[in-house]
Tab-separated table of C-alpha atoms in Angstrom:
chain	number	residue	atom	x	y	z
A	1	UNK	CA	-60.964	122.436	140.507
A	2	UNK	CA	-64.162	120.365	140.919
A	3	UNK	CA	-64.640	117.627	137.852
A	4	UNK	CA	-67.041	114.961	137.745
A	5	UNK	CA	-65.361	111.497	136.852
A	6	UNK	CA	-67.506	110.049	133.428
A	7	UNK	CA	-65.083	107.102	133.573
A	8	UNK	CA	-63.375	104.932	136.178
A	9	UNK	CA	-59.858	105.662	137.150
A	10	UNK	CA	-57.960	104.123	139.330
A	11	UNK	CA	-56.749	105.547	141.966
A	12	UNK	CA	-58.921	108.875	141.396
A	13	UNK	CA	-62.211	107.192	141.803
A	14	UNK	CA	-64.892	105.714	139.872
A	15	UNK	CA	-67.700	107.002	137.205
A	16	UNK	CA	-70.177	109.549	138.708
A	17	UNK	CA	-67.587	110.774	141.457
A	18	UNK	CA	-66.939	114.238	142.361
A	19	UNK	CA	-63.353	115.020	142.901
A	20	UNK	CA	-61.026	118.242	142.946
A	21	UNK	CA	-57.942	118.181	141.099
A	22	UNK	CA	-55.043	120.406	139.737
A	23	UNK	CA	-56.444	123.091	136.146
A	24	UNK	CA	-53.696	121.230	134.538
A	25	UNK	CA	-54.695	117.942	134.820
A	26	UNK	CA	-58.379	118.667	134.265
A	27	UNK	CA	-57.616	120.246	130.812
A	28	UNK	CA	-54.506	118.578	129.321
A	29	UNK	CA	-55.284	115.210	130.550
A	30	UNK	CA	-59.042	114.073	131.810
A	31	UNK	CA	-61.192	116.300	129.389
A	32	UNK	CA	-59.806	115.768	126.245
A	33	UNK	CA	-59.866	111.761	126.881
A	34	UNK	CA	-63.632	112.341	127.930
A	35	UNK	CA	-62.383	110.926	131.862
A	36	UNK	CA	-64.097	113.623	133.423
A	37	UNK	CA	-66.817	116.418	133.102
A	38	UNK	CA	-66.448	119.762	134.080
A	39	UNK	CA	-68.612	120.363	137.288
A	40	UNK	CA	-71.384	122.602	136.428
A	41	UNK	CA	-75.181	122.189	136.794
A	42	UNK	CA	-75.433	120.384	133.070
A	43	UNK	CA	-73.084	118.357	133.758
A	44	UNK	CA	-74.719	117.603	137.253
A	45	UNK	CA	-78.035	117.032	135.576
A	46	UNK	CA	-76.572	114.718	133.079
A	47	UNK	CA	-74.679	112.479	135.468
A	48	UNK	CA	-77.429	111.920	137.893
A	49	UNK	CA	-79.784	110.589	134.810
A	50	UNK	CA	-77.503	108.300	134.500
A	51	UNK	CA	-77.130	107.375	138.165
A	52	UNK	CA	-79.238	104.527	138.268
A	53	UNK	CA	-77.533	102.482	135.097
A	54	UNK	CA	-73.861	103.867	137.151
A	55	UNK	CA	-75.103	101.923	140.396
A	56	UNK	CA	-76.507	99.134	138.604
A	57	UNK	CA	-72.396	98.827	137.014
A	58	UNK	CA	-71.180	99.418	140.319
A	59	UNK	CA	-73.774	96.194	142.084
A	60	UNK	CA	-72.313	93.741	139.151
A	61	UNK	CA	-68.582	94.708	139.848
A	62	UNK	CA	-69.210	93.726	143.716
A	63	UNK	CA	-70.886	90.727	142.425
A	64	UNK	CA	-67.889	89.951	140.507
A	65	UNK	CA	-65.743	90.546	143.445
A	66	UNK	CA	-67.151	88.033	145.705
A	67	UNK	CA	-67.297	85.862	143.323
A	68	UNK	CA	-63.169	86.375	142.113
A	69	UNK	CA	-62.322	86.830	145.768
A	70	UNK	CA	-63.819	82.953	146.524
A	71	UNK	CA	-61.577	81.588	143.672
A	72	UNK	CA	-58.505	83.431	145.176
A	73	UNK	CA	-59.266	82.584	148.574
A	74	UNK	CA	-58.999	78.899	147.602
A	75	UNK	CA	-56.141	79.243	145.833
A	76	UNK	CA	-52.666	78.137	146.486
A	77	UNK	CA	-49.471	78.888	143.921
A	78	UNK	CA	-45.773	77.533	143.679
A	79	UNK	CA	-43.329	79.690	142.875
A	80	UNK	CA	-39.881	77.925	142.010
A	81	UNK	CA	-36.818	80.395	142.914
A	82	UNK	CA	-32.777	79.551	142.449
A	83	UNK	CA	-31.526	79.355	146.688
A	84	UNK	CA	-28.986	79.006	148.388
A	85	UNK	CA	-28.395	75.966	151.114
A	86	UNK	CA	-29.774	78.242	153.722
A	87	UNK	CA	-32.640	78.650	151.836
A	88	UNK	CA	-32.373	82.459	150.993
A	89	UNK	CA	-33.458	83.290	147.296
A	90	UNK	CA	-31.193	84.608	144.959
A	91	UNK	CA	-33.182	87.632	144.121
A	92	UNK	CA	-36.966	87.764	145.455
A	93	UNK	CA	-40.762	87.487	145.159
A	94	UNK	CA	-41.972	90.669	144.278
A	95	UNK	CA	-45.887	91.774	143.295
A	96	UNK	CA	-44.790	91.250	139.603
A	97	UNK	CA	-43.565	88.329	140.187
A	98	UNK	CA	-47.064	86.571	141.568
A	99	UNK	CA	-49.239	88.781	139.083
A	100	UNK	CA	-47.125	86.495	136.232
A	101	UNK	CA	-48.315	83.309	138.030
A	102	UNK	CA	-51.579	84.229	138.479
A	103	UNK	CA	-52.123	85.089	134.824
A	104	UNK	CA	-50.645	81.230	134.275
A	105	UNK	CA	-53.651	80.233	136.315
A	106	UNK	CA	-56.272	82.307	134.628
A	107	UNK	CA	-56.524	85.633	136.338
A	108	UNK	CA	-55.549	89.006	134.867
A	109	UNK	CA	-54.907	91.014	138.190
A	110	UNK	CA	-52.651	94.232	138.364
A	111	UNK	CA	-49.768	94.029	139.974
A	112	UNK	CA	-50.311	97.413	142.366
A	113	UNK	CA	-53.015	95.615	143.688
A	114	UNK	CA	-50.842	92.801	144.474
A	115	UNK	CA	-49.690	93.732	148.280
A	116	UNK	CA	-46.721	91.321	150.195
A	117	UNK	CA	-45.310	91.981	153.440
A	118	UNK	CA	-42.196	93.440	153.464
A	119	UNK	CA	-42.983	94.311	149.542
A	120	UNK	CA	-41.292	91.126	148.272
A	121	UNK	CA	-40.493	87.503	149.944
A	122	UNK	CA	-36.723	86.788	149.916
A	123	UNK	CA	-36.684	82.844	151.030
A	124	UNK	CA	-38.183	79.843	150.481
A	125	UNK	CA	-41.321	78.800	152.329
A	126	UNK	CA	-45.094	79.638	152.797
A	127	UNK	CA	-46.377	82.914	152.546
A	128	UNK	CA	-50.143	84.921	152.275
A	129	UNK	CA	-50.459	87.591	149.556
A	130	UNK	CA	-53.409	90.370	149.595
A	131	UNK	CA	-54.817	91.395	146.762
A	132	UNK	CA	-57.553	94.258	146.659
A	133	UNK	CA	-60.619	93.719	144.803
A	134	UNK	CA	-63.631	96.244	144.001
A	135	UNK	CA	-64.407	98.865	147.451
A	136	UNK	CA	-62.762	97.301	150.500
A	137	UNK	CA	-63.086	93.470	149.244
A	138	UNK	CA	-60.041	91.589	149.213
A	139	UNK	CA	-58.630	88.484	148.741
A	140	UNK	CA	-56.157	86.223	150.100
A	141	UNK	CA	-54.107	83.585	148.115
A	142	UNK	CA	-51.066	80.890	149.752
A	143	UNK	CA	-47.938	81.337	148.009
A	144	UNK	CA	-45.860	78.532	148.608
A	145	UNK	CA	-41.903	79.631	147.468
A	146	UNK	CA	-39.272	76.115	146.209
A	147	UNK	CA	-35.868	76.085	145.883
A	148	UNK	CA	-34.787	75.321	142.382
A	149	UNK	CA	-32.275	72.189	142.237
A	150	UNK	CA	-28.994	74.196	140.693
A	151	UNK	CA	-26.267	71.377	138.992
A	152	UNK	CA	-23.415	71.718	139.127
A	153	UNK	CA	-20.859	70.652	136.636
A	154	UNK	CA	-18.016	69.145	137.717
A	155	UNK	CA	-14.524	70.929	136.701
A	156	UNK	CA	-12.221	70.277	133.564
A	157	UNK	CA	-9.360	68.681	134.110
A	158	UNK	CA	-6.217	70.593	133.823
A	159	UNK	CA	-3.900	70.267	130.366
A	160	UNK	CA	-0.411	68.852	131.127
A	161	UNK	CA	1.707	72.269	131.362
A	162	UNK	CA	3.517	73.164	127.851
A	163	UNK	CA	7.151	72.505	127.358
A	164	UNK	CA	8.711	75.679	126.473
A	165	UNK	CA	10.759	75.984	123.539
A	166	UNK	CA	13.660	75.691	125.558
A	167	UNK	CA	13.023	72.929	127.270
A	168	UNK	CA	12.268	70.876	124.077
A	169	UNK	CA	15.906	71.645	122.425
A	170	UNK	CA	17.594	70.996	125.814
A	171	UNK	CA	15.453	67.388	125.372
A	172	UNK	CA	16.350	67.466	122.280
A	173	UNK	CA	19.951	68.201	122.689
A	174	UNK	CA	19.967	65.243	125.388
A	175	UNK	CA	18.586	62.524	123.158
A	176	UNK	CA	21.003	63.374	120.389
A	177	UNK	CA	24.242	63.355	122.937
A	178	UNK	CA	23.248	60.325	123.966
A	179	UNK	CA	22.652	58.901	120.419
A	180	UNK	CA	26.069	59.985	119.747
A	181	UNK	CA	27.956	58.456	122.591
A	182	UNK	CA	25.920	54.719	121.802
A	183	UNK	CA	27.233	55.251	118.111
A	184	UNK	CA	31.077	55.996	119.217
A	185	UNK	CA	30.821	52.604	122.016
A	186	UNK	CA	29.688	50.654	119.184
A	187	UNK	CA	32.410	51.893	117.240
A	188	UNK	CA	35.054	51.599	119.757
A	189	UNK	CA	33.505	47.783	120.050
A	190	UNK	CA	33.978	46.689	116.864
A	191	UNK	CA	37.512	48.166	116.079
A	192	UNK	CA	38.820	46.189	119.363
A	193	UNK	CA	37.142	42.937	118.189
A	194	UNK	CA	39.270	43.479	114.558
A	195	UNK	CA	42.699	44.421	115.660
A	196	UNK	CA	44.768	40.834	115.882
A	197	UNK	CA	46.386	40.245	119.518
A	198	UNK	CA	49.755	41.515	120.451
A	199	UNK	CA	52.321	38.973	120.565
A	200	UNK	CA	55.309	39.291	122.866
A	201	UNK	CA	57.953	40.445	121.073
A	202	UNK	CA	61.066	38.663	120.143
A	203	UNK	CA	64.454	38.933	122.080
């Protein structure tokens, strides 16, 4: 059905535009938010008294344009990404991605009108972005993507491996036997420096 647009809405088209769209939508969704008019001769009448403050909307928005697309046109942005040493991104540059940069430099532009060839940049260098303005003005900003210096810690040394449980009573073990054979020497020592010399026996 035939509806007359009393509001812009992008993509459909702008205030004062004729377009035909499903019952469905017309009813559940652009008349009761006041988006659109239905398209009879009232409605006609009342739109086209208000054609001349429509067009004078429609002059400052391309006004607004050129002026936005000079800024943009000018403009260059860095976009620091984590790479790898052959300088392919660990993710990528998508239309999001430069629509949250451009709001860090002052402009509030929607990301679907954000276009990047090959829908997203995926390693470092210089790239062009277009971004579509009011009508069939565009702009075109220099995206310049860096590799982001990644440290890298150097690894922990290892722990010296665990004695076992066995292997600390077979040390043990070991230091006792030998404390035990240094007692019975020193032992043996002394009893051979106390017992008194043979003497030859008599005949």
């Amino acid at each position: 059905m035939k509806v007359i647009l009393n509001k812009d809405l992008s993509p459909l088209g702008e205030e004062g535009d004729v377009k035909d769209v499903a019952k469905g939508y017309a009813r559940n969704y652009l008349f009761p938010r006041g988006i659109a008019l239905p398209y009879t001769p009232r409605m006609i009448k009342l739109i086209e008294e208000r054609r001349a403050e429509i067009e004078a909307r429609k002059e400052q928005k391309r006004l607004d344009a050129r002026g936005l697309k000079e800024k943009l046109d000018a403009l260059e942005i860095t976009i620091t990404m984590p790479a790898g040493a052959n300088g392919r991104l660990y993710g990528a540059v998508t239309n999001q991605t430069v629509a949250d940069e451009l709001v860090k430099s002052g402009f509030q532009i929607e990301r679907k009108r954000i276009e990047l060839a090959g829908n997203g940049f995926k390693s470092v260098g210089k790239y062009k972005a277009t971004i579509k303005l009011y009508e069939n003005q565009s702009a075109e900003i220099t995206i310049i993507i860096a590799a982001q210096e990644i440290k890298t810690e150097s690894a922990p040394s290892k722990p010296a491996p665990r004695r076992g449980r066995r292997d600390d009573n077979r040390r043990d073990a070991a230091s006792a036997g030998a404390g035990y054979n240094t007692s019975v020497q020193k032992e043996n020592a002394a009893v051979e420096e106390e017992a008194p010399a043979e003497t030859p026996s008599e005949q």
